[in-house]
Every structure is written in C-alpha cells, then in structure tokens.
mmCIF file of C-alpha atoms in Angstrom:
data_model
loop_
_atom_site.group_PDB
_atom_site.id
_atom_site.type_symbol
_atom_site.label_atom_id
_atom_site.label_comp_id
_atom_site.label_asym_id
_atom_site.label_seq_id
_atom_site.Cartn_x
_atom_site.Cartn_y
_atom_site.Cartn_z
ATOM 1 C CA UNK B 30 73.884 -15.854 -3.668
ATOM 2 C CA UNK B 31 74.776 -16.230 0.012
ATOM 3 C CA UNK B 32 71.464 -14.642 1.548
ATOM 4 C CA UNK B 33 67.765 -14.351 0.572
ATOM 5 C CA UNK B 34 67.710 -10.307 0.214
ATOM 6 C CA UNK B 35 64.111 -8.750 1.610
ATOM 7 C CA UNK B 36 63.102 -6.253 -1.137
ATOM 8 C CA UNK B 37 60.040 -3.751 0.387
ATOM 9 C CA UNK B 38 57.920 -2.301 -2.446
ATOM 10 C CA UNK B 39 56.692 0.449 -1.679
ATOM 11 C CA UNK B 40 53.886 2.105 -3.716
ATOM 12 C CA UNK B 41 51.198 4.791 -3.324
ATOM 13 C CA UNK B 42 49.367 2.226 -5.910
ATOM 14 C CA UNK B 43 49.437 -1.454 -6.195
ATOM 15 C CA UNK B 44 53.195 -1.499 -6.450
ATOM 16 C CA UNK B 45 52.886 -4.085 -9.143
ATOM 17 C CA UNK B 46 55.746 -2.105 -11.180
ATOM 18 C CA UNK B 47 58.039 -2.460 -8.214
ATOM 19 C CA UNK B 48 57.795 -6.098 -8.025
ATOM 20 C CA UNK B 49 58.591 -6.699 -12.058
ATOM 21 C CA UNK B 50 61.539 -4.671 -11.924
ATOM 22 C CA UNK B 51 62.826 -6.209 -8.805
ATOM 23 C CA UNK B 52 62.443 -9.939 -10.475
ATOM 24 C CA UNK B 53 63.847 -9.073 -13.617
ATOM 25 C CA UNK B 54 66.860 -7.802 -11.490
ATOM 26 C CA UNK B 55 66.760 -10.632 -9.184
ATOM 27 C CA UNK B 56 67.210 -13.201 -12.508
ATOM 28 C CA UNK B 57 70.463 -11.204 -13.469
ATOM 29 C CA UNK B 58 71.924 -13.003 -10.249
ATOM 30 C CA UNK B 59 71.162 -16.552 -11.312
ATOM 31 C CA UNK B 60 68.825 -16.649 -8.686
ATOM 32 C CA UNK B 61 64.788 -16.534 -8.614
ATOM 33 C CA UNK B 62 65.080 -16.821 -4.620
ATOM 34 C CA UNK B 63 64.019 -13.286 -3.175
ATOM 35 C CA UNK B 64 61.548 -12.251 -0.315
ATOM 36 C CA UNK B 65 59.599 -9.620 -1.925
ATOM 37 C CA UNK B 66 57.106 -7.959 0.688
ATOM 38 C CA UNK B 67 55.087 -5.281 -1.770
ATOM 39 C CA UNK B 68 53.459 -2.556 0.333
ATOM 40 C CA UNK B 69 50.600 -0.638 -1.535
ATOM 41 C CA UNK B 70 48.678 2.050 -0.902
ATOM 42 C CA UNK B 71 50.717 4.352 1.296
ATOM 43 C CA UNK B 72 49.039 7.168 2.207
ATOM 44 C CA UNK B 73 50.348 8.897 5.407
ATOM 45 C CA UNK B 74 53.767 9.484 7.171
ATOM 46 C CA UNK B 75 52.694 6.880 9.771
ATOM 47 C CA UNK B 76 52.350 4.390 7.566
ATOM 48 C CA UNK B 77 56.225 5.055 5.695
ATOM 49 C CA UNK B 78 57.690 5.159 9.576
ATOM 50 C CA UNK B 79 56.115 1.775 10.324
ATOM 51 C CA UNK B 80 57.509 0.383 7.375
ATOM 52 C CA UNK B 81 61.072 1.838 7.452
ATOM 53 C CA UNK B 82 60.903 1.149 11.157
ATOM 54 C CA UNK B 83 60.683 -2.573 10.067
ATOM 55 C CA UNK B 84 63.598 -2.150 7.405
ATOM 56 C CA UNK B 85 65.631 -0.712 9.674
ATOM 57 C CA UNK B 86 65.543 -4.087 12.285
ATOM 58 C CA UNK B 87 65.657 -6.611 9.728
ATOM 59 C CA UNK B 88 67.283 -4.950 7.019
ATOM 60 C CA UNK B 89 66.403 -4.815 2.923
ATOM 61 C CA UNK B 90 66.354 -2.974 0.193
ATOM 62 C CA UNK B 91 63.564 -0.164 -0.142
ATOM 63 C CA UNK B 92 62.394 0.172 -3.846
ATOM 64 C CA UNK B 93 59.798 2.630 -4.459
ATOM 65 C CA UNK B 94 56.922 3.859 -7.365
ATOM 66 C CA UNK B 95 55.860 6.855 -5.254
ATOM 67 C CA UNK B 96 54.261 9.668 -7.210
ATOM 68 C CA UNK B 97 52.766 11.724 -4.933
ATOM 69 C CA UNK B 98 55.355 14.413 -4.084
ATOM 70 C CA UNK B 99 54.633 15.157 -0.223
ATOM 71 C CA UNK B 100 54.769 11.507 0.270
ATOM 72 C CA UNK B 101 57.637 10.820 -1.895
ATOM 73 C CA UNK B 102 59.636 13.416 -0.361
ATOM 74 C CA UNK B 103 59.282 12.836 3.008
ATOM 75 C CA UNK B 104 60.336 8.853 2.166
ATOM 76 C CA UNK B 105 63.321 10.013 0.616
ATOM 77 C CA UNK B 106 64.198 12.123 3.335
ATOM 78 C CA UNK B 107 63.865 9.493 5.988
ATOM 79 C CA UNK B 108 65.555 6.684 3.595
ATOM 80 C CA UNK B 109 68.618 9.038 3.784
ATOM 81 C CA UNK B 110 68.240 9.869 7.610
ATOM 82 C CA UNK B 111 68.461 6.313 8.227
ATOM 83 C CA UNK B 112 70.611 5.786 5.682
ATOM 84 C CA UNK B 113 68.893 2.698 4.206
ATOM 85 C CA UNK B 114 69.690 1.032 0.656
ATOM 86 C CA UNK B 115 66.537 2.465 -1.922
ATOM 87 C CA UNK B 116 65.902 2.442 -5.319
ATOM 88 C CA UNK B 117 63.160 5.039 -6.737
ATOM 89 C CA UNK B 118 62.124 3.708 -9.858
ATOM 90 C CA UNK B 119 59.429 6.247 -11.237
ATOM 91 C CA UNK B 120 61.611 9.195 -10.461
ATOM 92 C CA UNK B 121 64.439 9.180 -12.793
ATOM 93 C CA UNK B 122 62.157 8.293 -15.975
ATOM 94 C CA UNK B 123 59.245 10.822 -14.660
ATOM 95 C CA UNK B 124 62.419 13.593 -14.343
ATOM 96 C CA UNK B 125 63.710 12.686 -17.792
ATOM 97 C CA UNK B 126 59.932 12.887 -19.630
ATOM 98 C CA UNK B 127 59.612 16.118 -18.283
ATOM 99 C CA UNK B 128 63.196 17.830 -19.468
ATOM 100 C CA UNK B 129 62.479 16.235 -22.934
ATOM 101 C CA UNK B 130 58.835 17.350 -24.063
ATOM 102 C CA UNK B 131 58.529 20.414 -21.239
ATOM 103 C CA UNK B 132 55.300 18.766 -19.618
ATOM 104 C CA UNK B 133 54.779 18.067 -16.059
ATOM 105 C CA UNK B 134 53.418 14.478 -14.807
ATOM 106 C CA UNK B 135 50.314 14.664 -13.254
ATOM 107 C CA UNK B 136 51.122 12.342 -9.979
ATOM 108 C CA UNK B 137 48.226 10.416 -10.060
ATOM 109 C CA UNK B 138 48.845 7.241 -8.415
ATOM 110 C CA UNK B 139 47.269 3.976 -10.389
ATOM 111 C CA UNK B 140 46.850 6.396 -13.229
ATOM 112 C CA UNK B 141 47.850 3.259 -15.712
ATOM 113 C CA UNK B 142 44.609 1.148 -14.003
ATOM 114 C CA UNK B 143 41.941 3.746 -14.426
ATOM 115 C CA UNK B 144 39.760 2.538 -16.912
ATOM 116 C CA UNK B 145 37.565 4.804 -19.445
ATOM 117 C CA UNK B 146 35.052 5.168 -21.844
ATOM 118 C CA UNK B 147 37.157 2.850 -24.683
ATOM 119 C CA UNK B 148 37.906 0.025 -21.972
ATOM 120 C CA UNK B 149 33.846 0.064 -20.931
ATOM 121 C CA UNK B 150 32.904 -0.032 -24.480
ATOM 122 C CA UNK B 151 35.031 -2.727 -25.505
ATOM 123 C CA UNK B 152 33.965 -5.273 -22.868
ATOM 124 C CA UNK B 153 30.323 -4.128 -23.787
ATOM 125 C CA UNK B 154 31.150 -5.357 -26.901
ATOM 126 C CA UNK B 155 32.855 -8.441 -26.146
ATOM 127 C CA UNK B 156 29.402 -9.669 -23.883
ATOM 128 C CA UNK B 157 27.459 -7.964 -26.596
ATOM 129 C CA UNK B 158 29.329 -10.585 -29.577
ATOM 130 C CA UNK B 159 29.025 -13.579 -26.842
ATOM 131 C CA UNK B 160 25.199 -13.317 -25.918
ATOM 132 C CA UNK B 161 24.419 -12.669 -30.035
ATOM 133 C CA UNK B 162 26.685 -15.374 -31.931
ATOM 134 C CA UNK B 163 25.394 -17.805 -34.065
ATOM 135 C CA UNK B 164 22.093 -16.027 -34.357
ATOM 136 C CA UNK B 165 21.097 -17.133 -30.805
ATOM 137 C CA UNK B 166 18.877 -14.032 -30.701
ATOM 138 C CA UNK B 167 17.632 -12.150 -33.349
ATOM 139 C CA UNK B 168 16.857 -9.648 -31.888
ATOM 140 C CA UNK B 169 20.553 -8.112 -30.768
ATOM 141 C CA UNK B 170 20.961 -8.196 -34.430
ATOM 142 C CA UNK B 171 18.647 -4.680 -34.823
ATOM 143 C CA UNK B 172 21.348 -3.694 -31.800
ATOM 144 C CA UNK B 173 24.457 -4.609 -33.561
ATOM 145 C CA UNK B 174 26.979 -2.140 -35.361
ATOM 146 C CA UNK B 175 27.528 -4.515 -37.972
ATOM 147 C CA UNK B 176 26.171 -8.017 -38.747
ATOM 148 C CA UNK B 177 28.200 -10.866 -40.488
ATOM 149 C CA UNK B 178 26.474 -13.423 -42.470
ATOM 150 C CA UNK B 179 27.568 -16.758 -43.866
ATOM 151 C CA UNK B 180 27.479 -20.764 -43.473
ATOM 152 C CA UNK B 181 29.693 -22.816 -41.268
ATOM 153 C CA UNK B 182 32.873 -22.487 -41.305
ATOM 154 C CA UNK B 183 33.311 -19.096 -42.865
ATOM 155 C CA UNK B 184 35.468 -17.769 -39.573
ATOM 156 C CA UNK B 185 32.020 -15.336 -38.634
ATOM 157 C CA UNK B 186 32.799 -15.544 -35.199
ATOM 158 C CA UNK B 187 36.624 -15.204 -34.619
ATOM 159 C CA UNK B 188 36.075 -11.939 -36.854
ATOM 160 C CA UNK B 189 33.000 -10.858 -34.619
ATOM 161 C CA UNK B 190 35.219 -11.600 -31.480
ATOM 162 C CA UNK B 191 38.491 -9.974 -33.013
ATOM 163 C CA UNK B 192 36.242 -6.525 -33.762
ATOM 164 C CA UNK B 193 34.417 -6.636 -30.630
ATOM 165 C CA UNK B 194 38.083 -5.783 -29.395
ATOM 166 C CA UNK B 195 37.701 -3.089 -31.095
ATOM 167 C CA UNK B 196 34.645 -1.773 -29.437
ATOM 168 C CA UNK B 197 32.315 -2.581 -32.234
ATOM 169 C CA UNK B 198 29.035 -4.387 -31.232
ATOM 170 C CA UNK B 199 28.997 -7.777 -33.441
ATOM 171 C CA UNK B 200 26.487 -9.978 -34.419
ATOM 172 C CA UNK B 201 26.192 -13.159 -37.154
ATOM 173 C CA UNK B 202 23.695 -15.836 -38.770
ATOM 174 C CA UNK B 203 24.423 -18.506 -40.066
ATOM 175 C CA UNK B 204 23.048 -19.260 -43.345
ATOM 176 C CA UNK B 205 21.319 -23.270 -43.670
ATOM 177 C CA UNK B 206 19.296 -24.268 -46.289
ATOM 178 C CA UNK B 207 16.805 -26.047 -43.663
ATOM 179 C CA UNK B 208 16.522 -22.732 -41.502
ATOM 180 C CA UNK B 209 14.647 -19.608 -42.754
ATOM 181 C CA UNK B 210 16.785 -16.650 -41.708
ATOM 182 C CA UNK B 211 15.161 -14.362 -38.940
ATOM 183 C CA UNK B 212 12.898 -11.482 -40.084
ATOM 184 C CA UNK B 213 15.586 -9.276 -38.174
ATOM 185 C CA UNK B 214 17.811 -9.624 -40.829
ATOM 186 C CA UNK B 215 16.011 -8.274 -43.470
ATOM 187 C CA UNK B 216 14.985 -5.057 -40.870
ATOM 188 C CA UNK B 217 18.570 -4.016 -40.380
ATOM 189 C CA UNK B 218 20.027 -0.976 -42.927
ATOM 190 C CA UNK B 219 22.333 -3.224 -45.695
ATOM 191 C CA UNK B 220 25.138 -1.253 -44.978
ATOM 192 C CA UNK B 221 25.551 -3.052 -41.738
ATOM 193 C CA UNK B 222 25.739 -6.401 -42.868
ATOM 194 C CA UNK B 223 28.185 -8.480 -44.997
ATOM 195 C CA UNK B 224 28.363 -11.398 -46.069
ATOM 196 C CA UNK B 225 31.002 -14.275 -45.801
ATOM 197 C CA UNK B 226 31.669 -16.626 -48.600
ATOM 198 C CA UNK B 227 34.441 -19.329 -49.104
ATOM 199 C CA UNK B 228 35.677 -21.804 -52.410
ATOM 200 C CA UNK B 229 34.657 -25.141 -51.897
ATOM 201 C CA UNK B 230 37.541 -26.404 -52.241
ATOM 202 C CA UNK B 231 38.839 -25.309 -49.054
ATOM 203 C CA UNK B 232 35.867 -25.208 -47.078
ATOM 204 C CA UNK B 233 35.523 -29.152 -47.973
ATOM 205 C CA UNK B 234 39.021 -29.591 -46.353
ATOM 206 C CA UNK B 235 38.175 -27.454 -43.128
ATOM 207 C CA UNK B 236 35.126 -29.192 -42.437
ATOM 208 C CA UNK B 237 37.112 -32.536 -42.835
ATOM 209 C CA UNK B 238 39.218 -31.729 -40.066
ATOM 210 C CA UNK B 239 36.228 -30.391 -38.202
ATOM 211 C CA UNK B 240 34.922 -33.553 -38.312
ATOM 212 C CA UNK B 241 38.170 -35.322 -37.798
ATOM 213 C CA UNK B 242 38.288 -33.614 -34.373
ATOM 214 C CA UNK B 243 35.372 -34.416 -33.547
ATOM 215 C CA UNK B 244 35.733 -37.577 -33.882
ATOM 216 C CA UNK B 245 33.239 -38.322 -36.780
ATOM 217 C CA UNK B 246 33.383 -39.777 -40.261
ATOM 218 C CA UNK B 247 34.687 -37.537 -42.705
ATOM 219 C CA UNK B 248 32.016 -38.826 -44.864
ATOM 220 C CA UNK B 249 29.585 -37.148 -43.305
ATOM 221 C CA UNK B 250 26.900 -34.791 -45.203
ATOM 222 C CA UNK B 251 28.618 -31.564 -43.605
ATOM 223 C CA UNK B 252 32.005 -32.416 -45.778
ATOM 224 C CA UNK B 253 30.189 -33.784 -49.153
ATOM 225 C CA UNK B 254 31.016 -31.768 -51.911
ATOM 226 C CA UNK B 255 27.107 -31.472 -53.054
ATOM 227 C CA UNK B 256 26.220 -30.598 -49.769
ATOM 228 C CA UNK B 257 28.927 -27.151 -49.489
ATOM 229 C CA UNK B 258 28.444 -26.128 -52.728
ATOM 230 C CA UNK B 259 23.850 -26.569 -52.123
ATOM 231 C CA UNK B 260 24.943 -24.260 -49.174
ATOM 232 C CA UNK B 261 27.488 -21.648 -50.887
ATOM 233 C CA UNK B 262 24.379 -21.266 -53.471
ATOM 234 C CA UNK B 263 21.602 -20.632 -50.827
ATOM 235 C CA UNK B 264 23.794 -18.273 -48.924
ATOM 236 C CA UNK B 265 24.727 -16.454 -52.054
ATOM 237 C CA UNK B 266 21.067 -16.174 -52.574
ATOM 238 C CA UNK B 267 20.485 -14.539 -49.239
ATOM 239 C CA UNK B 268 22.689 -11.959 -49.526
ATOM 240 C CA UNK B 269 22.202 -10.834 -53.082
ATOM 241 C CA UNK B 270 18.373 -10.590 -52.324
ATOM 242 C CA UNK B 271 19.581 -8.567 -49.072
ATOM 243 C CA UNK B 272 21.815 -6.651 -51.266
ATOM 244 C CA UNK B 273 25.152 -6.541 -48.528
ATOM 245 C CA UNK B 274 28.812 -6.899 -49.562
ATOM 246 C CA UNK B 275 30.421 -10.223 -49.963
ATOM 247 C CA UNK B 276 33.940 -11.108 -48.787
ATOM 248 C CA UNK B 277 35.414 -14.454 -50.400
ATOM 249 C CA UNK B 278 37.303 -15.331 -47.186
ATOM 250 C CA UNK B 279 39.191 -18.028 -48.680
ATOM 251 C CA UNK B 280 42.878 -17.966 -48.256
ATOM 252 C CA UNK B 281 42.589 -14.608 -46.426
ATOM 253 C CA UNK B 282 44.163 -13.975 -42.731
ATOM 254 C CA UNK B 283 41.187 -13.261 -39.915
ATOM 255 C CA UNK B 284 43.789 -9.479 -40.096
ATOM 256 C CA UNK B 285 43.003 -9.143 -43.623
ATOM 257 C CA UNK B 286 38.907 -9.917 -43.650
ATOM 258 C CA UNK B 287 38.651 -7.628 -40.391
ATOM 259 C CA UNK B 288 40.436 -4.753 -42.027
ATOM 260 C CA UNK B 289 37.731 -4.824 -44.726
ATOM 261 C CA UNK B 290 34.921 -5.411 -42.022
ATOM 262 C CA UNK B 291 36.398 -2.119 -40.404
ATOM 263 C CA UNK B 292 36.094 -0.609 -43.644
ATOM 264 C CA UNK B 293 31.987 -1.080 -44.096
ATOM 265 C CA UNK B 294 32.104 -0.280 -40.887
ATOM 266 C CA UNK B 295 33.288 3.377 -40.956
ATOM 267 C CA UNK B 296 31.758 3.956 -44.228
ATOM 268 C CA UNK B 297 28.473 3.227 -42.254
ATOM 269 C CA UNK B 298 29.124 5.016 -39.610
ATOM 270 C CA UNK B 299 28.935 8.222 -41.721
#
C-alpha cells in the first residue's frame, strides 16, 4: 500500500460498527496501517457539512451506520454533490431485512447498546453470587433463588457464577465438620437448595493439585483419604436431614450440573 487512506466513520451512534468493518477490510490489503477518525453522534446538518467539508480538503473515504432517515438522506445527498468515495454499511442489510420478512426497522440509533430488564437482572445477580459465596453472609441466603450446598471442592461456586449469568440470584455453604451450618439454611423452602456431592476418589486428586498449587504438602489433612470421606459423610448428613436434592458432581461438566440446577430451579419457581 502506497498511502495511509483516512477512513471517516460516521455514525448517529458510537460508530463502533463502522470501525470493525473498516479493519477487517483494511487486513484484506496486507496492511493494518489506516487512519481511522470515527465521528459519533451526528445529529444536525451542521455537523455532516463540517465533516464532509474536512473530507473534501484532505480527502478519504466516508463510511457510514446512519439510521436516522432525515440525517441519512441529506449525507447521501451531499456525498454525491461532492462526489466523495462512501460506503453505507447499515443500508443495504436494513433494505434487504425489510423485503424478506415485510417489517420496517425502527431507526433507533444505539438500539444494540440499550440495555433492559434481562441485562439489569443479570448483573444483579452476578454482585448478588459475589457478596453471598462461601456462606460469607447468611443472611442473602433467605434472598437467594436457589442455594447450593456442599464441601470444598465440589465446583459450588463456578456453578453459582455460571447461573448468575443467567439472572438467577445464587448463594452456597460450605459444609465442615468443625462449623455448624447457619440457622438460615434450615429457614429457606427445600426446594431451593441442593446439594453437591463428589467420589472420593476424585475429590482426593483435586485437592492434591489444590494443594500442589499452592504450594503445600500434598500430605496435608485437606487431601487424606479419612479426612474427605469424614466430610462426604457429614455433608451427606446435612442434606438428608434438610431433605434437598443431591447431585454426585463427579465426572460431570459445570454444563451438565447447571442444566440440572436450572431444572430445580424452574420446578420451584412454579
């Protein structure tokens, strides 16, 4: 490539579309070297003369996500007056969406960012699974849509985080011989908890490398047989005196487990 090319974006939104297309274009030339100047948020005439004055003196290419039709025509009009190089890159795909299922786009610029009820209940969630993991206050457990139960190592908070994604408010305990579970626990409807469980066999290994890791002997307590399988018995107390479900996690993908958490979930939800 001889020259730099100056690319305007031009966008009655953040123009953030512009620029990716314009990239992946400018990598089909062997060449990453481009000045890009993006251009968001037009809004009046005076503001698409300014900038097409501009083009006109130093020359570039005019690519455009324009949406709003008043605005979008009178660019096009004075792109053609001037007769400057432009792309439009909504237009085509907007004009083919509409011959194909008979609706009409609604020309809302940003209309991809606007966030709604799902995207403020999912990051309500995700805080929500933060502040209450690992039984840090048992009281967001009388809060929670569903509350996992289990001893180290039985993946309770991956699956909390991985459903909080979902929108579903997630809490867990863990289960330890030496600590007496909260009173919460035994306040909260059993069809909104479950319980976690795992063959000692494999949780010995995992807590090996855990302790591997971390730099400690893998002789530890945490990684003796007789301590996993005095643990798997106490939690397997707990939760047949609470009277929850019991997923044997072992050998399972985190996809697998949370399909069946989603499960409980719904049923309790009815």
């Amino acid at each position: 490539m001889n020259t730099i090319p100056i690319v305007y974006i031009l966008s009655d939104s953040i123009g953030e579309t512009g620029e990716i297309v314009v990239k992946a274009a400018i990598s089909q030339f062997g060449s990453g070297r481009v000045d890009i100047r993006r251009i968001p948020f037009l809004a009046s005439e005076e503001q698409v003369d300014e900038v097409l004055s501009e083009v006109e003196a130093v020359g570039g290419i005019v690519v455009y996500t324009l949406v709003g039709p008043e605005l979008k025509s009178y660019l096009e009009n004075k792109l053609h007056e001037l007769n400057l190089a432009h792309v439009d890159i909504m237009g085509p795909l907007l004009n083919a969406f509409s011959k194909v299922t008979s609706l009409q786009p609604k020309n809302e610029p940003g209309i991809i960012r606007k966030v709604d009820k799902d995207y403020f209940n999912k990051v309500a969630a995700i805080e929500f699974a933060v502040k209450f993991d690992d039984g840090k206050d048992p009281r967001g457990l009388l809060r929670a849509d569903l509350v996992l139960i289990g001893i180290s190592r039985t993946s309770k908070t991956p699956l909390c985080m991985y459903l909080a994604h979902k929108g579903i408010k997630m809490a867990n305990v863990p289960l330890v011989p030496d600590v007496t579970p909260p009173d919460e626990l035994y306040q909260i409807p059993t069809n909104k908890i479950v319980g976690l469980t795992i063959r000692p066999p494999l949780l010995l290994e995992i807590r090996k490398e855990r302790l591997k890791t971390m730099g400690l002997s893998p002789a530890a307590d945490y990684a003796s047989p007789e301590r996993i399988f005095y643990e798997i018995d106490y939690a397997l107390s707990i939760m047949r005196k609470i009277g929850c479900p019991i997923i044997d996690v072992t050998n399972k993908a985190m996809e697998e487990t949370a399909a069946k958490l989603l499960d409980y979930y719904r049923k309790g939800a009815m």
